[in-house]
Each structure stands twice: as structure tokens, then as C-alpha cells.
Amino acid sequence: MCEGLNILKQGAEAKLFICNYLGKPTLIKERFKKHYRHIDLDVSITKERIKNEARLIVRCKIAGVKTPALYLVDFERRRIYMQHFENSITVKDFIINVVAKNEKEIDKALNFVAKQIGETVRKMHENNIIHGDLTTSNMLLVEKLPSNVQDDTKWFHYDNLELVMIDFGLSFIDTSTEDKGVDLYVLERALISTHNNFPDLFETILNSYKNFSTKNIKEIISKFDEVRARGRKRTMVG
Amino acid sequence: MVIAIGFEGSANKLGIGIVKNGEILANCRRTYITPPGEGFLPRETAEHHQENIHEVLREALDQSGLSPKDIDVVCYTKGPGMGAPLMVCAIVARTCAKLWDKPILGVNHCIGHIEMGRLITNAKNPTVLYVSGGNTQVIAYSRQRYRIFGETIDIAVGNCLDRFARVLKLSNAPSPGYNIEQAAKKGKKYLHLPYCVKGMDVSFSGILSYMEDKIDELLKEYTPEDLCYSLQETVFAMLVEITERAMAHCGSDEVLIVGGVGCNERLQEMMGVMCEERGGKVFATDERFCIDNGVMIAHAGALAFQSGTRMDFRDSTITQRYRTDDVLVTWRDD
């Protein structure tokens, strides 16, 4: 079905393989068995997440949010086959390894990436898509046209970059503002813990999120503040 | 060289411990145990601490063989925790500091757990899972702070277990969680429960209300042991999953489990399997150090004191809300 399987990396819940499927560079995401949890629980979680991932990728396409194209779902082998972006970098790597080392570009690069993130997340929420795991590891920057530039300077040609969302295992469809608020809260927390050297990043993202569309924005933001308060003020006894 | 005494009383455990450069000289504790079906309330818990604290202090000093003049710093839990019980320990600590003419230092309870775990297990820079009756957090160290990567967005895992024990009217001695653990060992039939992971955060309140609402129906089909078993399997799977996510995220291969729920052997076992599968290592301690105690406060206080942290006597207050990432870690330079 797919020749030449090379393991790319092992994440927390899946192994990623690169191969060539029907002549296209393909990424296989295999949600391997987790022996620590009860077998029934493992099977149901895995099945649900594969389903979610496939379903939400399609949903994002309709909403105009960039994601990898879905090629094949194989429940038997717990695999999803999807488009592999050869010229890409995770936003996490971009911020930590590229931006931080090019001082002159910091402001411009962060503003660009924050605007992209804010707009993309807003677009998803407008379509009631809740990502469920918004971190900078789950966002890719991809070159629209491969530039063949070898060094990092290619990541500063912003016109040639687009943001691609990945990893929809925890995603779902929901119309409530509560889930959108939680989604934003998860993103804020991820940024605080991973990119603590750029404390303003989330604020910039949130502004772009707010400005992209005005529909329901008051309700979402007040829900977000409520979720935030719940987390921060929770009595932490014992 | 620093000799520190630590007072801990943020919840239903009252503990006093004495350490000398990481060597434990005394570790004394009393637990306020409520009848089955009931939890502990702030006022009664504070009364319990008041009644016992002098005896425990005497016991700790005797056990260490030291006299007050040997002590360099008096440490106490500043927070987080229940107000009234915290206050009891803070007042006694302040009085001792004045009587003995020693400096006083307030300690963050969560930091106490982490530093105690690192001391006992010798884990260098682990991803920490801190699980207790009041807290559920996945923590990793970076740039002078213990940063929270994931946590519960509603109730703590220990709170979920304790309250389910109340639903089943299990005994609170020695602790509700311990009795759930023992019952779970006899459980066979697995019941699917809500499973709620949001990124690196978790939520337990839905599971608890599901169990509470349906308990009469459930008991027709499942034994209490089956329910304890299913509850443990579900909530621990969630905890192991977010810990693994945090490890993958930080590129770490060590896990340290601390806090009262951390002495659950099933949780330790599941964490062990996860670590084995990714070539990592798990560190855990037993009930002497996992469950709230005075030594952890003394040890964390001693580390801070040694690295120059000081507290003005006027600032020796308590706070019910005190986040782990509020504390500047002056004693680590990595």
C-alpha cells in the first residue's frame, strides 16, 4: 500500500512515518497501543480520535482553514495517511530556533505569526470547530511556493508563508461559547509555559482574533475571562 | 549548613519536620479523620491542629535530639490551602520564631512537595505530576520557575476520589483514597466513564457528577469494587496521558510523582509502563513523604534560605491561593 516506511518521530500518542503513497509525499500517523491503560479504554479513545481527526480535517477544508489533505483512514492498523509538507516548520521551532536568533526580525516575525494564529483560530471558531489542543507544536508554517533556500531566511519571506493547523485528535464540533473560551485558555497556557520569553504573544494573538470578525465576540471573550478566572482562582488546598 | 524546622497544616494533615542539609532528623504527623460520608471542614480541621500542634512540636524536637537554639530558620506553609488551618501553623511558627529569636520563612506548599520528591528520589530535572486532594498539575522547571504545563480546570483528582468514596460511604481512615485503591484491586468489570482531556489540561467534575447521579442504577449492575476500579483506571489514564504529552513537549524522560494521590501504586504502575514504552524513568515516594508533612516545608525553606531568600516578619502571613509558578526559584541555577 505504501512503500519505504521511515519513522519521522514518536510523539506522545502517535508514531509518525514518512512514505510515498500514490506518488505523493505522505505522512502516516499511527496511534499505537498504550499498554498503561485498560484495553477497552485504549480502543475507544483511539477510534474516537482517529474519527475526530479525519472528520475535522474535512470540516476545516470547508471552512477555508489550511490543513494537510486526508488520503486514507485505516482503523485496523490505527493509521491516518495524510499530506506531508516537506517545506515546513512548527511554529514552536520557528519562535524558539529561528525568531529568537534573529533579533532584527523579532517584532515583525512575531506580529506576523500572531496575526496568522489569531485569524485561523477565529475562522475555526466561527465554524464551531474546537481544536482542543492549541499549542505551537500543532501549527506549521509552510511555504506556498518552495523556495529551495537552504537556510532560515526563507522563514522571513512572510508573503510566501501560510499557517497550517495539524493534530485534530482532541477536536470536536460545538456551538457553545464555553468550549471556545476553553480553547483560547488552552492556547494561552501553552504559550505561557513554552514561550515565556515573549509574554505579549498571546495578547497580540487575541487582538487579531477579536478583530477578524465581530460576531459573538463579546460573549466569547467574557466566557474566556470566566474560564481563566476559574483556573487562576481555584482554591488549591492540600 | 542550615537546620530548618517546618510547620505544615494546609489541609487535614498536621506535620512538623526538621532537616539538616537534606538529612531528615524528625518527621511527625497527625491526621484529622472524619466519619464515613463526610469531608473535613476548615473550622474543625483548625481545631484539630490547635489541639495537637504542641504535642507534635515536642515530639519533633525530641525525635531530632536538638534544642531550639540549634535551629537556623523557622519555616511554615504560607499557602495554598484552607485559611483557618494554615493560620494555626503560621501563628505557632511566628511565636517560635520570636521566642527562639530565629528568622521566619513562608513556603509554597506545592514547591515543598516538588523539592521533597527531588530530595528523596534524586531525580535531577523531572517532569512533575503533582496530584493531591486540592491540586492536579503537570509541572516542569524552566528559567527559575516551576512552570505549570497542564492542570485540572475544575476539581483536583484527589477531591474526585475522596468525594466518590463519600458516595460509597467508604471509611476515611487512613484516607479515602487508600480505601478506594484497596477496593479497586478487587474490581473486575470495567465501566466506560467520561474521559476528559483538553490539551494538557484535564477535567474531573463531569466524571464525578456522572457517578453521583447514576449511583443507584450503577450499583445494580456493578459492585462498588468495579466502580472504584473503573474510576481509577479512567482518571489515572487521563493523568498519564497529560504527563506523557508534557514530556514529549519538553523533551524530558523523567517523571516524578508527588502529592497524596502519588502514593497510589496503580498510578505509579501505569506511569511506569508509559515511561518504559518511551525509554523514560519514573520516580515516586511512599506515604511518609508523598502525603503532606513538615519535612517538605523545612527542606524547601532551607533551600530558599540557603540561597539568600529572606522574609520580613511583617510579611509572615498566609494566603489560600498561591500558584506554583509565583515562586522565584533561587536555589537552582540550571
XYZ file of C-alpha atoms in Angstrom:
572
model
C 0.000 0.000 0.000
C 2.847 2.312 0.795
C 6.497 1.660 0.107
C 9.516 2.645 2.183
C 8.346 3.470 5.708
C 10.689 5.773 7.613
C 9.889 6.765 11.142
C 9.982 10.542 11.460
C 9.341 10.816 15.164
C 7.446 9.426 18.100
C 5.127 11.901 19.707
C 3.105 11.479 22.880
C 0.385 9.409 21.318
C 1.389 8.539 17.801
C 4.306 7.417 15.688
C 4.836 9.421 12.546
C 6.145 7.754 9.408
C 7.042 9.275 6.071
C 6.367 7.373 2.876
C 5.307 7.678 -0.676
C 1.644 6.961 -1.224
C 0.266 7.018 -4.780
C 3.241 9.110 -5.821
C 2.773 11.770 -3.147
C 4.888 12.521 -0.090
C 2.776 11.150 2.721
C 2.741 11.265 6.490
C 1.368 8.251 8.330
C 0.142 8.874 11.849
C -0.160 5.648 13.772
C -1.825 5.796 17.161
C -0.010 2.846 18.696
C -1.356 0.800 21.592
C -0.920 2.295 25.029
C -0.339 -0.560 27.424
C -0.740 1.516 30.550
C -4.461 1.960 30.069
C -7.316 -0.519 30.087
C -7.655 -2.182 26.702
C -11.319 -1.157 26.279
C -10.460 2.427 27.096
C -7.489 2.357 24.727
C -9.569 1.033 21.838
C -12.393 3.508 22.320
C -10.104 6.529 22.756
C -8.046 5.615 19.707
C -11.043 5.022 17.498
C -12.688 8.225 18.589
C -9.569 10.292 17.965
C -8.944 8.836 14.511
C -12.546 9.608 13.626
C -12.272 13.137 15.035
C -9.091 13.826 13.198
C -10.455 12.712 9.835
C -13.778 14.448 10.302
C -12.304 17.728 11.451
C -9.741 17.893 8.661
C -12.599 17.782 6.183
C -14.548 20.340 8.170
C -11.560 22.693 8.224
C -11.179 22.435 4.461
C -14.766 23.587 4.077
C -14.141 26.473 6.467
C -11.093 27.578 4.496
C -8.601 26.662 7.221
C -5.453 25.080 5.843
C -4.777 21.513 6.980
C -2.974 18.539 5.473
C -5.063 16.747 2.838
C -6.517 13.479 4.053
C -5.586 10.443 1.946
C -6.707 7.340 3.816
C -8.034 6.139 7.172
C -7.141 2.641 8.341
C -8.885 1.713 11.606
C -7.398 -1.809 11.602
C -3.856 -0.509 11.812
C -4.825 2.649 13.731
C -3.453 4.857 10.962
C -4.262 8.016 9.127
C -2.491 8.811 5.869
C -2.191 12.465 5.044
C -0.285 15.053 3.048
C 3.294 15.595 4.187
C 4.646 19.128 3.978
C 8.306 18.848 3.137
C 8.986 22.579 3.422
C 7.550 23.315 6.816
C 8.469 24.268 10.363
C 6.368 24.118 13.525
C 5.524 27.492 14.999
C 7.239 26.338 18.185
C 10.528 25.762 16.339
C 10.052 28.937 14.392
C 9.763 31.030 17.558
C 12.411 29.255 19.605
C 15.036 28.456 16.985
C 14.537 30.965 14.188
C 12.974 34.144 15.562
C 14.867 34.291 18.837
C 18.166 34.119 16.952
C 17.390 36.952 14.556
C 16.903 39.950 16.774
C 16.106 42.388 13.994
C 13.183 40.280 12.859
C 11.643 39.525 16.270
C 8.846 42.114 16.241
C 7.917 41.625 12.633
C 8.017 37.837 12.799
C 6.012 37.598 15.998
C 3.403 40.022 14.734
C 3.080 38.049 11.541
C 2.726 34.698 13.234
C 0.386 36.042 15.943
C -1.890 37.577 13.323
C -1.998 34.297 11.426
C -2.783 32.294 14.559
C -5.466 34.691 15.755
C -7.222 34.734 12.388
C -7.006 30.999 11.879
C -8.346 30.140 15.322
C -11.134 32.664 14.852
C -12.020 31.151 11.477
C -12.247 27.728 13.119
C -14.404 29.014 15.944
C -16.711 30.818 13.507
C -17.364 27.401 12.057
C -17.794 25.854 15.510
C -14.585 23.858 15.178
C -12.923 23.473 18.571
C -9.324 22.351 18.168
C -8.918 21.060 21.725
C -5.112 21.097 21.725
C -3.962 24.508 20.578
C -0.209 24.630 21.072
C 2.545 25.994 18.885
C 3.638 22.408 18.172
C 0.326 21.852 16.403
C 0.750 24.689 13.935
C 3.012 24.631 10.914
C 4.384 27.391 8.759
C 4.521 26.172 5.174
C 5.977 27.773 2.092
C 3.338 28.438 -0.510
C 5.915 28.055 -3.257
C 9.009 26.046 -2.345
C 11.897 28.491 -2.493
C 14.712 25.949 -2.298
C 16.523 28.299 0.071
C 18.535 26.178 2.487
C 18.960 28.486 5.447
C 16.411 30.044 7.806
C 15.992 33.256 5.842
C 13.173 31.665 3.899
C 11.036 31.873 7.043
C 11.193 35.664 6.873
C 9.508 35.906 3.457
C 6.112 36.287 5.035
C 4.205 36.673 1.768
C 5.244 33.190 0.827
C 4.141 31.570 4.113
C 0.865 30.152 5.304
C -0.279 28.677 8.578
C -1.405 25.049 8.560
C -3.227 23.515 11.522
C -2.491 19.902 12.448
C -3.343 17.313 15.077
C -7.101 17.243 15.405
C -7.245 14.210 17.709
C -8.879 16.191 20.502
C -11.037 18.318 18.224
C -14.798 18.442 18.077
C -17.715 20.491 16.824
C -19.538 22.650 19.322
C -21.584 25.816 19.089
C -21.195 26.905 22.730
C -19.032 29.819 23.785
C -17.766 27.771 26.754
C -15.714 25.464 24.539
C -14.314 28.368 22.552
C -13.301 30.016 25.807
C -11.566 26.841 26.973
C -9.825 26.534 23.592
C -8.385 30.040 23.986
C -7.415 29.275 27.578
C -5.531 26.137 26.490
C -3.654 28.247 23.935
C -2.799 30.932 26.479
C -1.482 28.335 28.925
C 0.583 26.641 26.228
C 2.163 29.963 25.284
C 2.893 30.912 28.892
C 4.680 27.636 29.541
C 6.516 27.271 26.211
C 7.259 30.817 25.127
C 7.633 32.578 28.453
C 10.328 34.837 26.990
C 7.684 36.532 24.794
C 4.982 37.415 27.329
C 2.999 39.640 24.925
C 2.491 36.996 22.290
C -0.914 35.848 23.476
C -2.247 39.398 23.734
C -1.320 40.017 20.091
C -2.981 36.778 19.045
C -6.116 37.640 20.982
C -6.302 41.076 19.331
C -6.112 39.544 15.903
C -8.732 37.004 16.996
C -11.030 39.818 18.102
C -10.500 41.984 15.036
C -11.008 39.299 12.442
C -14.748 39.214 12.949
C -17.135 40.830 15.388
C -19.749 38.090 15.545
C -20.394 36.962 19.134
C -17.039 38.326 20.159
C -18.266 39.835 23.435
C -19.793 36.560 24.585
C -16.689 34.551 23.700
C -14.305 36.935 25.432
C -16.398 37.140 28.594
C -16.605 33.334 28.663
C -12.856 33.181 28.181
C -12.347 35.542 31.131
C -14.623 33.331 33.190
C -12.676 30.157 32.326
C -9.434 31.967 33.070
C -10.718 33.096 36.459
C -11.806 29.555 37.263
C -8.299 28.283 36.632
C -6.447 31.063 38.415
C -8.601 31.488 41.467
C -9.385 27.897 42.182
C -8.631 27.255 45.833
C -5.642 24.970 45.833
C -5.976 23.138 49.086
C -3.604 20.421 50.259
C 24.826 24.319 56.773
C 21.187 25.024 57.523
C 18.978 23.345 60.114
C 15.334 24.113 59.441
C 12.068 23.275 61.138
C 8.889 23.174 59.039
C 5.236 23.527 60.044
C 2.612 22.171 57.645
C -1.140 22.335 58.144
C -2.761 23.416 54.873
C -5.348 20.620 54.904
C -6.310 17.820 57.285
C -2.709 16.757 57.975
C -0.680 18.478 60.658
C 3.031 17.871 60.260
C 6.258 19.158 61.788
C 9.630 18.150 60.402
C 13.262 19.046 60.959
C 16.029 18.775 58.349
C 19.754 19.387 58.332
C 21.194 19.703 54.822
C 18.692 17.288 53.313
C 19.075 14.826 56.175
C 15.745 14.160 57.890
C 16.014 14.483 61.667
C 12.294 14.402 62.518
C 9.055 13.778 60.642
C 5.950 13.839 62.870
C 2.336 13.946 61.766
C -1.289 13.787 62.899
C -4.269 13.402 60.571
C -7.771 14.715 61.193
C -10.093 11.887 60.175
C -13.809 12.472 59.635
C -16.617 9.874 59.765
C -17.525 7.961 56.548
C -19.569 10.068 54.138
C -18.159 13.355 55.425
C -15.317 15.588 54.359
C -13.184 17.829 56.568
C -14.272 21.440 57.096
C -11.962 24.395 57.816
C -13.081 25.171 61.368
C -12.995 21.624 62.719
C -9.694 20.994 60.966
C -8.187 24.116 62.553
C -9.412 22.983 65.970
C -7.768 19.611 65.416
C -4.477 21.317 64.567
C -4.730 23.598 67.609
C -5.277 20.663 69.920
C -2.335 18.694 68.563
C 0.331 21.128 67.483
C 2.171 21.494 70.819
C 2.418 17.759 71.275
C 3.689 17.273 67.699
C 6.249 20.056 68.156
C 7.547 18.447 71.347
C 7.679 15.080 69.583
C 9.616 16.523 66.618
C 12.183 18.231 68.846
C 12.648 15.052 70.888
C 12.973 12.904 67.774
C 15.659 15.171 66.322
C 17.570 15.367 69.604
C 18.017 19.102 69.003
C 17.093 22.076 71.101
C 15.563 25.265 69.657
C 18.898 27.100 69.757
C 20.316 24.689 67.100
C 17.689 25.711 64.568
C 18.605 28.288 61.913
C 15.246 29.084 60.346
C 11.569 28.509 61.144
C 9.556 27.592 58.017
C 5.794 27.313 57.647
C 3.294 26.794 54.839
C 2.209 30.181 53.530
C -0.297 28.615 51.109
C -2.164 27.399 49.175
C -4.643 25.697 51.466
C -7.558 26.181 53.799
C -7.347 29.510 55.628
C -8.076 28.556 59.224
C -5.762 25.517 59.442
C -2.959 27.456 57.696
C -3.382 30.208 60.252
C -2.889 27.837 63.201
C 0.518 26.742 61.929
C 1.548 30.255 60.931
C 0.769 31.583 64.422
C 2.726 28.840 66.145
C 5.638 29.277 63.715
C 5.681 33.034 64.353
C 5.594 32.501 68.098
C 8.506 30.054 67.901
C 10.500 32.444 65.725
C 10.026 35.212 68.292
C 10.650 33.002 71.333
C 13.757 31.450 69.870
C 14.843 34.648 68.100
C 15.141 32.994 64.675
C 14.290 34.189 61.153
C 10.944 33.061 59.704
C 10.221 31.945 56.129
C 6.909 31.158 54.400
C 6.966 28.296 51.900
C 4.726 27.433 48.954
C 3.142 24.068 49.661
C 3.458 22.793 46.073
C 7.143 23.718 45.903
C 7.570 21.766 49.162
C 6.195 18.635 47.508
C 8.418 19.017 44.448
C 11.641 19.621 46.398
C 10.850 16.776 48.800
C 10.342 14.415 45.859
C 13.601 15.510 44.268
C 15.458 15.036 47.545
C 14.146 11.520 48.225
C 14.403 10.155 44.670
C 17.445 12.077 43.429
C 15.588 12.952 40.241
C 17.522 15.786 38.582
C 15.153 17.661 36.306
C 11.949 15.661 36.058
C 8.549 16.489 34.663
C 6.468 16.587 37.844
C 2.961 15.256 38.263
C 1.567 16.800 41.421
C -1.645 15.077 42.445
C -3.472 15.538 45.742
C -6.820 16.395 47.259
C -6.500 20.038 46.269
C -4.129 20.050 43.317
C -3.607 18.396 39.975
C -0.756 19.874 37.972
C 1.870 18.846 35.460
C 4.936 20.947 36.137
C 8.344 21.402 34.553
C 11.212 23.663 35.530
C 12.398 26.393 33.224
C 14.278 29.635 33.857
C 13.951 29.986 37.671
C 10.316 28.913 37.892
C 8.365 25.717 38.187
C 6.009 26.236 35.278
C 2.589 24.666 35.067
C 2.071 22.917 31.729
C -1.203 21.241 32.491
C -3.659 21.221 35.341
C -7.230 20.451 36.194
C -9.690 23.056 35.018
C -12.143 22.209 37.805
C -11.669 19.861 40.786
C -8.499 18.013 41.795
C -8.165 14.298 41.167
C -7.909 13.555 44.889
C -11.061 15.547 45.502
C -12.838 13.476 42.845
C -11.686 10.218 44.503
C -12.484 11.434 48.044
C -15.958 12.555 47.105
C -16.673 9.295 45.329
C -15.559 7.479 48.481
C -18.168 9.546 50.325
C -20.837 8.474 47.832
C -19.968 4.844 48.593
C -19.655 5.633 52.332
C -16.128 4.231 52.443
C -14.084 4.872 55.571
C -11.875 7.984 55.742
C -9.216 6.102 57.748
C -6.344 6.123 56.971
C -7.533 8.039 53.889
C -10.447 7.707 51.462
C -8.067 7.352 48.520
C -6.321 4.409 50.156
C -9.630 2.617 50.625
C -10.608 3.225 47.001
C -7.252 1.794 45.952
C -7.825 -1.362 48.009
C -11.389 -1.792 46.707
C -10.219 -1.247 43.125
C -7.850 -4.205 43.418
C -10.919 -6.456 43.668
C -12.766 -4.805 40.781
C -13.187 -6.813 37.544
C -15.840 -5.284 35.363
C -14.883 -2.111 33.527
C -17.428 0.665 33.149
C -16.892 3.329 30.486
C -16.813 6.754 32.107
C -16.472 10.220 30.598
C -12.846 10.796 29.580
C -11.927 14.448 29.519
C -8.543 15.712 28.323
C -8.255 19.233 26.913
C -4.798 19.791 25.533
C -2.567 19.309 28.552
C -5.425 20.092 30.931
C -7.936 17.686 32.422
C -11.403 17.915 33.947
C -12.840 15.593 36.603
C -16.100 17.194 37.647
C -18.054 15.563 34.810
C -16.937 12.091 35.872
C -17.898 12.760 39.472
C -21.370 14.088 38.665
C -21.942 11.173 36.288
C -21.156 8.749 39.101
C -23.143 10.688 41.693
C -26.225 10.980 39.507
C -26.330 7.365 38.434
C -25.036 5.629 41.520
C -28.246 3.726 42.343
C -28.601 2.418 38.809
C -24.915 1.591 38.543
C -24.911 -0.410 41.751
C -27.493 -2.773 40.251
C -25.063 -3.831 37.562
C -21.656 -3.190 39.098
C -20.171 -3.852 42.525
C -18.660 -0.922 44.461
C -15.268 -2.536 43.759
C -15.932 -2.460 39.989
C -16.802 1.217 40.213
C -13.654 2.076 42.188
C -11.627 0.118 39.643
C -13.243 1.853 36.656
C -12.870 5.281 38.247
C -9.180 4.751 38.986
C -8.448 3.339 35.534
C -10.127 6.310 33.869
C -8.761 9.201 35.899
C -5.242 7.762 36.062
C -5.211 7.162 32.289
C -6.025 10.854 31.870
C -3.186 11.838 34.210
C -0.659 9.587 32.489
C -1.735 10.918 29.122
C -1.182 14.585 30.013
C 2.110 13.732 31.706
C 3.282 11.997 28.534
C 2.209 14.994 26.469
C 4.206 17.304 28.705
C 7.240 15.006 28.470
C 7.031 14.948 24.676
C 6.566 18.705 24.674
C 9.611 19.387 26.876
C 11.751 16.540 25.570
C 12.122 15.144 29.085
C 12.488 11.465 30.025
C 11.996 11.563 33.793
C 8.738 11.757 35.726
C 8.371 12.478 39.405
C 5.013 11.829 41.059
C 4.313 13.825 44.237
C 1.298 14.634 46.404
C -1.070 12.414 48.356
C -2.525 10.599 45.333
C 1.067 9.937 44.258
C 1.379 7.052 46.707
C -1.317 5.121 44.827
C 0.530 2.092 43.483
C -1.728 1.648 40.475
C -0.942 5.195 39.345
C 2.777 4.533 39.838
C 2.476 1.289 37.868
C 0.658 2.927 34.937
C 3.189 5.747 34.862
C 5.960 3.120 34.891
C 4.520 1.342 31.840
C 4.211 4.624 29.962
C 7.805 5.555 30.783
C 9.126 2.152 29.791
C 7.442 2.461 26.402
C 9.237 5.704 25.710
C 12.543 4.871 27.364
C 11.965 7.054 30.394
C 12.089 6.628 34.119
C 9.541 7.189 36.865
C 10.303 8.361 40.399
C 7.844 8.106 43.254
C 7.916 8.109 47.032
C 5.832 6.376 49.692
C 3.221 7.726 52.083
C 5.780 9.175 54.540
C 6.845 11.809 52.017
C 4.014 11.844 49.440
C 1.358 12.801 51.922
C 1.626 16.308 53.375
C 4.363 16.541 56.001
C 6.505 19.080 57.800
C 9.809 17.896 56.364
C 8.952 19.070 52.884
C 8.289 22.584 54.180
C 11.508 22.546 56.204
C 13.533 21.278 53.236
C 12.111 23.703 50.641
C 12.504 26.511 53.195
C 16.109 25.536 53.870
C 16.931 25.597 50.131
C 15.430 29.053 49.765
C 17.100 30.301 52.946
C 20.491 28.995 51.877
C 20.241 30.740 48.525
C 19.508 34.046 50.199
C 15.713 34.288 50.313
C 14.536 36.174 53.411
C 11.128 37.174 54.710
C 10.299 40.176 56.848
C 8.427 39.192 59.996
C 5.593 41.516 58.978
C 5.143 39.524 55.760
C 4.706 36.201 57.530
C 1.053 35.955 56.565
C -0.897 33.179 54.883
C -2.773 33.018 51.589
C -5.316 30.487 50.398
C -4.335 30.954 46.775
C -0.701 30.745 45.875
C 0.293 29.385 42.500
C 3.323 27.190 41.977
C 4.665 29.492 39.258
C 4.522 32.536 41.555
C 7.657 31.412 43.366
C 11.057 32.571 42.142
C 13.340 29.540 42.403
C 16.580 30.989 43.727
C 18.221 27.675 44.596
C 18.522 26.190 41.115
C 20.923 27.508 38.514
C 20.147 25.193 35.578
